[in-house]
Amino acid sequence: MVLYKKNLTKKVRNDRLSGKERPIVKPDLSNYVKAIEDGLNKIVWKDDSLIVHEETDKFYSENPRIEIEVEQWEPEL
């Protein structure tokens, strides 16, 4: 999530960049997740119903992006 406002105080800007202040604005984190899950169907996995674990966070950034890490789950024997 981008910082947006150019007129932020240094403290607010630093709090956002350090993760002390997190974005609680739209779009909802769940909307990002669902779009990514659906978009990667038949590319990374056959169907997003195969996903058994995920962790998500939303941060402010001067370099807005989405980072995805995919690992194959191996059951413990």
N, CA and C atoms as an extended XYZ file, in Angstrom:
231
Properties=species:S:1:pos:R:3:atomname:S:1:resname:S:1:resid:I:1 pbc="F F F"
N         0.843       -1.162        0.000 N   MET     1
C         0.000        0.000        0.000 CA  MET     1
C         0.896        1.234        0.000 C   MET     1
N         0.635        2.142       -0.847 N   VAL     2
C         1.462        3.335       -0.987 CA  VAL     2
C         1.165        4.344        0.131 C   VAL     2
N         2.128        5.192        0.411 N   LEU     3
C         1.958        6.201        1.466 CA  LEU     3
C         0.911        7.248        1.110 C   LEU     3
N         0.686        7.514       -0.166 N   TYR     4
C        -0.266        8.475       -0.700 CA  TYR     4
C         0.062        9.922       -0.427 C   TYR     4
N        -0.205       10.416        0.761 N   LYS     5
C        -0.120       11.846        1.019 CA  LYS     5
C         1.325       12.325        1.105 C   LYS     5
N         1.599       13.394        0.384 N   LYS     6
C         2.934       13.977        0.393 CA  LYS     6
C         3.156       14.833        1.636 C   LYS     6
N         2.080       15.311        2.255 N   ASN     7
C         2.197       16.242        3.376 CA  ASN     7
C         2.140       15.553        4.736 C   ASN     7
N         2.561       14.294        4.811 N   LEU     8
C         2.595       13.594        6.096 CA  LEU     8
C         3.730       14.146        6.953 C   LEU     8
N         3.525       14.161        8.258 N   THR     9
C         4.618       14.558        9.135 CA  THR     9
C         5.687       13.462        9.084 C   THR     9
N         6.895       13.810        9.476 N   LYS    10
C         7.983       12.829        9.496 CA  LYS    10
C         7.638       11.649       10.404 C   LYS    10
N         7.020       11.946       11.543 N   LYS    11
C         6.672       10.887       12.493 CA  LYS    11
C         5.672        9.910       11.878 C   LYS    11
N         4.607       10.438       11.280 N   VAL    12
C         3.597        9.571       10.663 CA  VAL    12
C         4.215        8.772        9.526 C   VAL    12
N         5.021        9.424        8.710 N   ARG    13
C         5.687        8.743        7.595 CA  ARG    13
C         6.574        7.618        8.114 C   ARG    13
N         7.376        7.903        9.131 N   ASN    14
C         8.259        6.886        9.705 CA  ASN    14
C         7.479        5.752       10.353 C   ASN    14
N         6.386        6.094       11.053 N   ASP    15
C         5.546        5.059       11.656 CA  ASP    15
C         4.962        4.136       10.597 C   ASP    15
N         4.560        4.702        9.470 N   ARG    16
C         4.004        3.887        8.389 CA  ARG    16
C         5.073        3.003        7.759 C   ARG    16
N         6.223        3.568        7.486 N   LEU    17
C         7.277        2.794        6.832 CA  LEU    17
C         7.870        1.723        7.739 C   LEU    17
N         7.839        1.949        9.046 N   SER    18
C         8.396        0.966        9.985 CA  SER    18
C         7.398       -0.150       10.312 C   SER    18
N         6.137        0.027        9.897 N   GLY    19
C         5.124       -0.975       10.197 CA  GLY    19
C         4.401       -0.720       11.505 C   GLY    19
N         4.783        0.370       12.188 N   LYS    20
C         4.123        0.720       13.453 CA  LYS    20
C         2.668        1.109       13.199 C   LYS    20
N         2.424        1.783       12.081 N   GLU    21
C         1.065        2.125       11.656 CA  GLU    21
C         0.767        1.317       10.399 C   GLU    21
N        -0.380        0.630       10.398 N   ARG    22
C        -0.735       -0.240        9.273 CA  ARG    22
C        -1.976        0.306        8.575 C   ARG    22
N        -2.109        0.064        7.276 N   PRO    23
C        -3.270        0.573        6.541 CA  PRO    23
C        -4.545       -0.194        6.902 C   PRO    23
N        -5.566        0.540        7.308 N   ILE    24
C        -6.869       -0.060        7.604 CA  ILE    24
C        -7.908        0.565        6.673 C   ILE    24
N        -7.517        0.702        5.421 N   VAL    25
C        -8.358        1.314        4.397 CA  VAL    25
C        -8.613        0.295        3.288 C   VAL    25
N        -9.583        0.587        2.453 N   LYS    26
C        -9.883       -0.279        1.323 CA  LYS    26
C        -8.785       -0.149        0.283 C   LYS    26
N        -8.507       -1.147       -0.507 N   PRO    27
C        -9.213       -2.419       -0.585 CA  PRO    27
C        -8.851       -3.341        0.571 C   PRO    27
N        -9.828       -4.175        0.923 N   ASP    28
C        -9.631       -5.140        2.000 CA  ASP    28
C        -8.555       -6.144        1.617 C   ASP    28
N        -7.822       -6.579        2.608 N   LEU    29
C        -6.779       -7.578        2.392 CA  LEU    29
C        -7.360       -8.841        1.759 C   LEU    29
N        -8.553       -9.231        2.188 N   SER    30
C        -9.178      -10.446        1.649 CA  SER    30
C        -9.465      -10.327        0.152 C   SER    30
N        -9.729       -9.105       -0.332 N   ASN    31
C        -9.947       -8.911       -1.771 CA  ASN    31
C        -8.658       -9.151       -2.558 C   ASN    31
N        -7.534       -8.688       -2.037 N   TYR    32
C        -6.245       -8.964       -2.682 CA  TYR    32
C        -5.995      -10.464       -2.738 C   TYR    32
N        -6.207      -11.130       -1.604 N   VAL    33
C        -5.929      -12.560       -1.502 CA  VAL    33
C        -6.759      -13.346       -2.508 C   VAL    33
N        -8.051      -13.084       -2.556 N   LYS    34
C        -8.931      -13.829       -3.461 CA  LYS    34
C        -8.544      -13.591       -4.921 C   LYS    34
N        -8.221      -12.367       -5.274 N   ALA    35
C        -7.826      -12.071       -6.655 CA  ALA    35
C        -6.551      -12.825       -7.029 C   ALA    35
N        -5.601      -12.871       -6.110 N   ILE    36
C        -4.344      -13.579       -6.370 CA  ILE    36
C        -4.589      -15.081       -6.467 C   ILE    36
N        -5.367      -15.626       -5.533 N   GLU    37
C        -5.664      -17.066       -5.560 CA  GLU    37
C        -6.328      -17.451       -6.881 C   GLU    37
N        -7.330      -16.702       -7.295 N   ASP    38
C        -8.035      -16.999       -8.535 CA  ASP    38
C        -7.133      -16.787       -9.755 C   ASP    38
N        -6.335      -15.736       -9.716 N   GLY    39
C        -5.464      -15.430      -10.848 CA  GLY    39
C        -4.370      -16.450      -11.084 C   GLY    39
N        -3.982      -17.161      -10.038 N   LEU    40
C        -2.910      -18.149      -10.180 CA  LEU    40
C        -3.426      -19.572      -10.418 C   LEU    40
N        -4.775      -19.723      -10.494 N   ASN    41
C        -5.328      -21.025      -10.854 CA  ASN    41
C        -4.808      -21.440      -12.225 C   ASN    41
N        -4.433      -22.697      -12.344 N   LYS    42
C        -3.919      -23.308      -13.571 CA  LYS    42
C        -2.565      -22.736      -14.003 C   LYS    42
N        -1.985      -21.870      -13.184 N   ILE    43
C        -0.641      -21.346      -13.448 CA  ILE    43
C         0.316      -21.885      -12.393 C   ILE    43
N        -0.040      -21.700      -11.128 N   VAL    44
C         0.800      -22.166      -10.023 CA  VAL    44
C         0.206      -23.427       -9.404 C   VAL    44
N        -1.102      -23.506       -9.325 N   TRP    45
C        -1.791      -24.676       -8.791 CA  TRP    45
C        -2.982      -24.987       -9.684 C   TRP    45
N        -3.484      -26.220       -9.580 N   LYS    46
C        -4.639      -26.610      -10.401 CA  LYS    46
C        -5.870      -25.808      -10.008 C   LYS    46
N        -6.072      -25.649       -8.713 N   ASP    47
C        -7.219      -24.914       -8.201 CA  ASP    47
C        -6.858      -24.370       -6.823 C   ASP    47
N        -7.368      -23.189       -6.488 N   ASP    48
C        -7.018      -22.597       -5.198 CA  ASP    48
C        -7.602      -23.365       -4.010 C   ASP    48
N        -8.455      -24.352       -4.253 N   SER    49
C        -8.935      -25.199       -3.159 CA  SER    49
C        -7.807      -26.064       -2.599 C   SER    49
N        -6.687      -26.162       -3.323 N   LEU    50
C        -5.534      -26.941       -2.875 CA  LEU    50
C        -4.685      -26.202       -1.843 C   LEU    50
N        -4.946      -24.930       -1.627 N   ILE    51
C        -4.178      -24.141       -0.660 CA  ILE    51
C        -4.553      -24.587        0.752 C   ILE    51
N        -3.540      -24.954        1.542 N   VAL    52
C        -3.805      -25.425        2.904 CA  VAL    52
C        -3.305      -24.454        3.981 C   VAL    52
N        -2.523      -23.460        3.594 N   HIS    53
C        -2.008      -22.490        4.573 CA  HIS    53
C        -1.626      -21.214        3.841 C   HIS    53
N        -1.928      -20.080        4.464 N   GLU    54
C        -1.463      -18.803        3.921 CA  GLU    54
C        -1.354      -17.786        5.039 C   GLU    54
N        -0.428      -16.872        4.858 N   GLU    55
C        -0.227      -15.760        5.788 CA  GLU    55
C        -0.229      -14.488        4.956 C   GLU    55
N        -0.945      -13.491        5.413 N   THR    56
C        -1.030      -12.246        4.650 CA  THR    56
C        -0.862      -11.041        5.565 C   THR    56
N        -0.270      -10.002        5.018 N   ASP    57
C        -0.080       -8.735        5.723 CA  ASP    57
C        -0.239       -7.600        4.728 C   ASP    57
N        -0.636       -6.454        5.220 N   LYS    58
C        -0.747       -5.253        4.402 CA  LYS    58
C         0.046       -4.154        5.102 C   LYS    58
N         0.996       -3.570        4.373 N   PHE    59
C         1.870       -2.531        4.909 CA  PHE    59
C         1.847       -1.303        4.001 C   PHE    59
N         2.213       -0.161        4.562 N   TYR    60
C         2.504        1.009        3.745 CA  TYR    60
C         3.891        0.823        3.142 C   TYR    60
N         4.108        1.405        1.965 N   SER    61
C         5.408        1.277        1.318 CA  SER    61
C         5.609        2.397        0.311 C   SER    61
N         6.862        2.759        0.112 N   GLU    62
C         7.195        3.682       -0.973 CA  GLU    62
C         7.333        2.910       -2.283 C   GLU    62
N         7.372        1.584       -2.180 N   ASN    63
C         7.492        0.705       -3.335 CA  ASN    63
C         6.364       -0.337       -3.263 C   ASN    63
N         5.106        0.071       -3.536 N   PRO    64
C         3.984       -0.849       -3.378 CA  PRO    64
C         4.116       -2.074       -4.283 C   PRO    64
N         3.788       -3.232       -3.734 N   ARG    65
C         3.941       -4.473       -4.476 CA  ARG    65
C         3.200       -5.586       -3.758 C   ARG    65
N         3.091       -6.696       -4.435 N   ILE    66
C         2.570       -7.913       -3.827 CA  ILE    66
C         3.667       -8.955       -3.951 C   ILE    66
N         4.014       -9.555       -2.838 N   GLU    67
C         5.031      -10.600       -2.824 CA  GLU    67
C         4.350      -11.926       -2.525 C   GLU    67
N         4.678      -12.937       -3.308 N   ILE    68
C         4.057      -14.248       -3.147 CA  ILE    68
C         5.156      -15.290       -3.032 C   ILE    68
N         5.037      -16.134       -2.045 N   GLU    69
C         5.960      -17.249       -1.870 CA  GLU    69
C         5.116      -18.519       -1.822 C   GLU    69
N         5.424      -19.469       -2.678 N   VAL    70
C         4.657      -20.704       -2.750 CA  VAL    70
C         5.580      -21.871       -2.419 C   VAL    70
N         5.129      -22.733       -1.535 N   GLU    71
C         5.871      -23.935       -1.180 CA  GLU    71
C         4.941      -25.124       -1.296 C   GLU    71
N         5.480      -26.229       -1.748 N   GLN    72
C         4.693      -27.443       -1.785 CA  GLN    72
C         4.647      -28.055       -0.403 C   GLN    72
N         3.462      -28.406        0.044 N   TRP    73
C         3.294      -29.006        1.355 CA  TRP    73
C         3.630      -30.483        1.282 C   TRP    73
N         4.448      -30.910        2.204 N   GLU    74
C         4.833      -32.325        2.316 CA  GLU    74
C         4.371      -32.828        3.675 C   GLU    74
N         3.509      -33.834        3.691 N   PRO    75
C         3.053      -34.371        4.986 CA  PRO    75
C         4.194      -35.031        5.744 C   PRO    75
N         4.148      -34.871        7.060 N   GLU    76
C         5.159      -35.540        7.894 CA  GLU    76
C         4.814      -37.012        7.991 C   GLU    76
N         5.799      -37.844        7.845 N   LEU    77
C         5.568      -39.295        7.921 CA  LEU    77
C         5.969      -39.846        9.243 C   LEU    77
